[in-house]
Short mmCIF file of C-alpha atoms and ligand atoms in Angstrom, two decimals:
data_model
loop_
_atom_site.label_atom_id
_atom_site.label_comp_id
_atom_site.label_asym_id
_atom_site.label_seq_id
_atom_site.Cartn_x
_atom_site.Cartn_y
_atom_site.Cartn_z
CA UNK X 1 112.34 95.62 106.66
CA UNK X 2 110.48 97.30 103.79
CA UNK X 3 108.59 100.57 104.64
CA UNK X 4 106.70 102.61 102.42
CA UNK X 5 106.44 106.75 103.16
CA UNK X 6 102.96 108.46 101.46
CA UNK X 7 101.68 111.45 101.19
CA UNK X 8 101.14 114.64 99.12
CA UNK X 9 104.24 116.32 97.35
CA UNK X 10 106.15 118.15 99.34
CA UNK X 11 105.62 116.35 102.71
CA UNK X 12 109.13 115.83 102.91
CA UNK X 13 109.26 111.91 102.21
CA UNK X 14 112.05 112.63 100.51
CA UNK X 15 114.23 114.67 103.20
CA UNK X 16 113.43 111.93 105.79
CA UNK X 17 114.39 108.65 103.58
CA UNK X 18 117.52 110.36 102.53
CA UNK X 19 118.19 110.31 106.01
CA UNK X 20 117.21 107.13 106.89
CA UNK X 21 119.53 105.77 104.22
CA UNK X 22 122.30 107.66 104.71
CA UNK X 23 122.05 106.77 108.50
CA UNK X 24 120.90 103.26 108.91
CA UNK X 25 121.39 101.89 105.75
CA UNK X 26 118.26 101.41 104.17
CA UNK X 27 117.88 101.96 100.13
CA UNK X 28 115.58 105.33 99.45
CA UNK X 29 113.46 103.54 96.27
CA UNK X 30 112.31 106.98 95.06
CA UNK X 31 110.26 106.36 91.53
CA UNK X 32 110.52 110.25 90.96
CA UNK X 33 114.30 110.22 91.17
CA UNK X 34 114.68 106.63 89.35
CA UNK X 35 112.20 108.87 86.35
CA UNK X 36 114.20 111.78 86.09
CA UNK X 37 117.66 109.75 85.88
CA UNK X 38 115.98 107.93 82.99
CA UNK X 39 114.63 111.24 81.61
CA UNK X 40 118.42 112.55 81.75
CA UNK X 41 119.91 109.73 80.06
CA UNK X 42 116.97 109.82 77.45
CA UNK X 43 115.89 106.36 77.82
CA UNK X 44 113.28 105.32 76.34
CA UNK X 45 110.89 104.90 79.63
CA UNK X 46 112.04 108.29 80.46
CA UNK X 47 111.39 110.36 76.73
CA UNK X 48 107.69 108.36 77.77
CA UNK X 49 107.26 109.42 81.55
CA UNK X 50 108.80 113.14 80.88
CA UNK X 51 105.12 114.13 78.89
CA UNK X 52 103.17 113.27 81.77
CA UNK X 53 105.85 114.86 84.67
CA UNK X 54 106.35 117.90 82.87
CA UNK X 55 102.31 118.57 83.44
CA UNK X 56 102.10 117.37 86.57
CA UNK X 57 99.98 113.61 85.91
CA UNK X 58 100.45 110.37 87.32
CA UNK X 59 102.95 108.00 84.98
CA UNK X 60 101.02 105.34 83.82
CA UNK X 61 100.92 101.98 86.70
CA UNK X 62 102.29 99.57 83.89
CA UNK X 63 105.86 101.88 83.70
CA UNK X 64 105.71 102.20 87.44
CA UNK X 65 105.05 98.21 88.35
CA UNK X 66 108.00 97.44 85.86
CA UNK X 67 110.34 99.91 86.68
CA UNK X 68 109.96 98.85 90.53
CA UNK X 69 110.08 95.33 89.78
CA UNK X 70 113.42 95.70 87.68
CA UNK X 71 114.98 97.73 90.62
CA UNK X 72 113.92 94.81 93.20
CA UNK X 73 115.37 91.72 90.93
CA UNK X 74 118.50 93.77 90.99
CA UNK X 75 118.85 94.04 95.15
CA UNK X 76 121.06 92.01 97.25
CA UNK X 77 118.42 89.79 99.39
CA UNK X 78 118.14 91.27 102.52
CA UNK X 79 117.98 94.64 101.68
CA UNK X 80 116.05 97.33 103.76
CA UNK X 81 113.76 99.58 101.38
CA UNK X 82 111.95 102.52 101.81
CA UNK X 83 109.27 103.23 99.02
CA UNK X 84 109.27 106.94 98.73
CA UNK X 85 106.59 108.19 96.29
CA UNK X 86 105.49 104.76 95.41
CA UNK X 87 102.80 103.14 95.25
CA UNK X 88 100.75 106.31 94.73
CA UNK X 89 97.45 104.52 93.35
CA UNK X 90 95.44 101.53 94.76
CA UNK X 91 96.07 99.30 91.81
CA UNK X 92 100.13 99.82 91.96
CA UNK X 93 99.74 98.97 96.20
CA UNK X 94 97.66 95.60 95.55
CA UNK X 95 100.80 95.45 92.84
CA UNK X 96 103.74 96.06 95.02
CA UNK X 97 102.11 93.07 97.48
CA UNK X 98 102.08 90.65 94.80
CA UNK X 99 105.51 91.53 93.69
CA UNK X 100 107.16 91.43 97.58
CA UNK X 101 104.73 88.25 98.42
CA UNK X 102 106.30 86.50 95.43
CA UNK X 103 109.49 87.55 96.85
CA UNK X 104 108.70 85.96 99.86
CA UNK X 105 108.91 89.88 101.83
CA UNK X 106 105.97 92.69 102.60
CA UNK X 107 105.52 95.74 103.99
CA UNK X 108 106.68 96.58 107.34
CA UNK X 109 104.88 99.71 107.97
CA UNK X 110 103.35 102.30 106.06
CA UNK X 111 104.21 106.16 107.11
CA UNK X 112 101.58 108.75 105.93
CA UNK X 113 102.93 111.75 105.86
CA UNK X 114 99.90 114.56 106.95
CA UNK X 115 100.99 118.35 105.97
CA UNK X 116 97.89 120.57 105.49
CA UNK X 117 97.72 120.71 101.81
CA UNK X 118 97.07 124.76 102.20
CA UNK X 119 101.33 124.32 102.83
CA UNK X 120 102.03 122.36 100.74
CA UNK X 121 101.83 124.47 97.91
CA UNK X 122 104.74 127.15 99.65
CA UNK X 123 107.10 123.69 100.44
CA UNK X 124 107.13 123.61 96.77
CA UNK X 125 107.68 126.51 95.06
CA UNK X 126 110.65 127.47 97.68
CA UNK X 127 112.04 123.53 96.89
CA UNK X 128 115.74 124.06 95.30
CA UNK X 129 116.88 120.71 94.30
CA UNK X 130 120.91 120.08 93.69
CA UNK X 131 120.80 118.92 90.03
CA UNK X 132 124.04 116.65 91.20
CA UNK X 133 123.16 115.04 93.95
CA UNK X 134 119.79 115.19 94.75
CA UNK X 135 119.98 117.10 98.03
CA UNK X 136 116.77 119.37 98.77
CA UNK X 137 116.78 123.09 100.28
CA UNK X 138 114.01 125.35 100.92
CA UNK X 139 114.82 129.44 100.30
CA UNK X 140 113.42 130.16 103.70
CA UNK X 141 113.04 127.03 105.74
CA UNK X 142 116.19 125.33 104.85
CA UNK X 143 118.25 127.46 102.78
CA UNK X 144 121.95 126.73 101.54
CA UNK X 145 125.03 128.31 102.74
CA UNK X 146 126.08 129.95 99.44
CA UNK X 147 123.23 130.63 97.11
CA UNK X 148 122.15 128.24 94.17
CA UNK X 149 125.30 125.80 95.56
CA UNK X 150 124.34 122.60 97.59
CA UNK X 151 126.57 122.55 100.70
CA UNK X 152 126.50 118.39 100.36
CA UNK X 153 128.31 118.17 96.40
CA UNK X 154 128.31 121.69 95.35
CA UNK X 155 126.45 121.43 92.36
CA UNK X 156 123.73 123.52 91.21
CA UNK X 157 120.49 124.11 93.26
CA UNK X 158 117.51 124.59 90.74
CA UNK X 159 113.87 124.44 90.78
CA UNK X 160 112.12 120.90 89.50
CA UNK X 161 110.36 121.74 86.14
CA UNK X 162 107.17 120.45 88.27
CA UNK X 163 107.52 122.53 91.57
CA UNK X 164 106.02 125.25 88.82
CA UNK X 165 102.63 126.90 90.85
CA UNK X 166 100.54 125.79 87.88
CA UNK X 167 102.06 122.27 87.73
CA UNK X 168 101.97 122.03 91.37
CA UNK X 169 97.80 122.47 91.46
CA UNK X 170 97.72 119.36 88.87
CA UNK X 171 99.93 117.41 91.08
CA UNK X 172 97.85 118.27 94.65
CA UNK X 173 94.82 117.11 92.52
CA UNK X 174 96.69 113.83 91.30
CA UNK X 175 97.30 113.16 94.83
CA UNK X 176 93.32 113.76 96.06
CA UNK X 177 92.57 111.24 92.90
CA UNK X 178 94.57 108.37 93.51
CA UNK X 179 97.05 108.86 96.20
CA UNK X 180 94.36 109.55 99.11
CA UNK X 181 92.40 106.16 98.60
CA UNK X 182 95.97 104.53 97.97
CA UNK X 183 96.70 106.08 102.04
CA UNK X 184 92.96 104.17 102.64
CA UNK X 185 93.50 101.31 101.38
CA UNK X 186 96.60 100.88 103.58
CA UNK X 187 94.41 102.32 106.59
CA UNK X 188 91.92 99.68 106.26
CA UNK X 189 94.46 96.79 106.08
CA UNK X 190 95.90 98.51 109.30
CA UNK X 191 99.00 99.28 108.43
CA UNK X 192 99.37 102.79 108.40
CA UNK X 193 100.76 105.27 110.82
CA UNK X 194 100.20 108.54 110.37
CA UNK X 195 103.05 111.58 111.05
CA UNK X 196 102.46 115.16 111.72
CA UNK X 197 104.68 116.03 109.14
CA UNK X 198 104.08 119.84 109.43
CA UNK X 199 106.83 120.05 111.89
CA UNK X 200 110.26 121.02 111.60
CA UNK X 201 112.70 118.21 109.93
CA UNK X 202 114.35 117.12 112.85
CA UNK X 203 111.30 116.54 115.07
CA UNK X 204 109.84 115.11 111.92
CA UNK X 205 112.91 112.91 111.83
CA UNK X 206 112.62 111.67 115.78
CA UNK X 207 109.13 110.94 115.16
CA UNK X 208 110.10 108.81 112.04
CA UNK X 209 112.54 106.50 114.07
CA UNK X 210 110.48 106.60 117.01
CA UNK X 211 107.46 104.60 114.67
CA UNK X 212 110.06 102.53 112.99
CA UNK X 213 111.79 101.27 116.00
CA UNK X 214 115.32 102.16 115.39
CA UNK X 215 117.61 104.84 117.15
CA UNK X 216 117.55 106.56 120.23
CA UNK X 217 116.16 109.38 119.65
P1 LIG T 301 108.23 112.87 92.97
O1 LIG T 301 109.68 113.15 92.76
O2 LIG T 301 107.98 111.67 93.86
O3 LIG T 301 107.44 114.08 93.41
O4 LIG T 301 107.63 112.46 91.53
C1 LIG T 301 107.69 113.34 90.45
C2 LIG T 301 106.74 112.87 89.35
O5 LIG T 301 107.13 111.57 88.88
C3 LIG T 301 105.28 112.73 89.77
O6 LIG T 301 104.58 113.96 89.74
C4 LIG T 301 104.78 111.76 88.69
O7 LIG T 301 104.62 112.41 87.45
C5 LIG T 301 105.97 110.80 88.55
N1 LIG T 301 105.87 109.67 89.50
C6 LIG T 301 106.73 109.39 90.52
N2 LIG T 301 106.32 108.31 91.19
C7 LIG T 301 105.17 107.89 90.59
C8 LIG T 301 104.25 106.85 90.84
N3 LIG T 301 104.42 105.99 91.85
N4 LIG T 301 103.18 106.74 90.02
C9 LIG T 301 102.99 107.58 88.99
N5 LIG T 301 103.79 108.61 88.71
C10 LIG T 301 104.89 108.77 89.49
#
């Protein structure tokens, strides 16, 4: 069962497929997270997508499509995904069904994640990410126990080099470029189901299974 969550940054994708994998065992396929490990160990793909993070752009689709393709040659078959932050243009979608078609899988469902993008931009600049384990906080709506320390790994909470206000504003207009017509593109083939994602995280969460099917919530 492969399932792809979209939407703008800061919809909390991210919270809700850390969830779902740590819960029901599907694999979070975050491209963000996969970039900024290969930033970190200064790999070549990573010294080329930092430029473009660091200002808020879209990584070129060619990095993207082979980066994803890589991590799905290396999965034991039968493995549940969720796409988290991928595809986020129409060109790397009508990729990622070539690449599952010749893999003889698709795309179970698509979640769009709907947040009024006048929030969006607070979600952000209160994000504390651990720098360990990947765990997000908010300073108001979800802060940690101890300041700066994630309660999961206790490592150290800090703020994304691109949850910066002026980054931010590129990013929200990256997403009304290409990410909006990739969440058309999807509605026209009918397989998107959209999620009031302006809720709190644990109604967010209910409403998450409740579309996928799974639980009993
Ligand atoms: P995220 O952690 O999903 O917010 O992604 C952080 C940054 O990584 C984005 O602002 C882009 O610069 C880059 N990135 C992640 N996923 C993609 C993608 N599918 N296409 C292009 N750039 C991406």
């Amino acid at each position: 069962m492969n399932v792809i969550f979209i939407g703008a940054p800061g919809t909390g994708k991210g919270t809700q497929a850390k969830i779902l994998s740590n819960q029901f065992g599907f694999l979070q396929l975050s491209t963000g997270d996969l970039l900024r490990a290969a930033i970190a160990k200064e790999q070549p793909l990573g010294l080329e997508a930092k430029a473009y993070m660091n200002k808020g752009a879209l990584v070129p689709d060619n990095i993207l499509v082979s980066l994803v393709s890589g991590y799905l040659d290396g999965l034991p078959v039968g493995s549940k995904v969720i796409f988290d932050g991928f595809p986020r243009t129409v060109n790397q979608a009508v990729e990622l069904d070539r690449m599952l078609v010749g893999r003889g899988q698709k795309i179970y469902q698509v979640l769009y994640f709907n947040v009024p993008l006048n929030v969006l931009s607070d979600r952000l600049t209160g994000r504390r990410t651990c720098s360990k384990c990947g765990e997000i906080f908010h300073i108001i709506s979800k802060p940690s126990l101890k300041p700066n320390i994630c309660d999961r790994c206790s490592g150290e909470l800090v703020t994304r080099p691109d949850d910066r206000a002026d980054v931010i504003e590129k990013r929200l207009s990256e997403y009304n470029l290409n990410t909006a017509p990739t969440v058309q593109f999807y509605k026209d083939s009918g397989r998107l189901v959209e999620i009031d994602a302006g809720m709190d995280e644990s109604a967010v969460s209910k409403a998450v299974l409740k579309f996928l099917g799974i639980g009993n919530l």
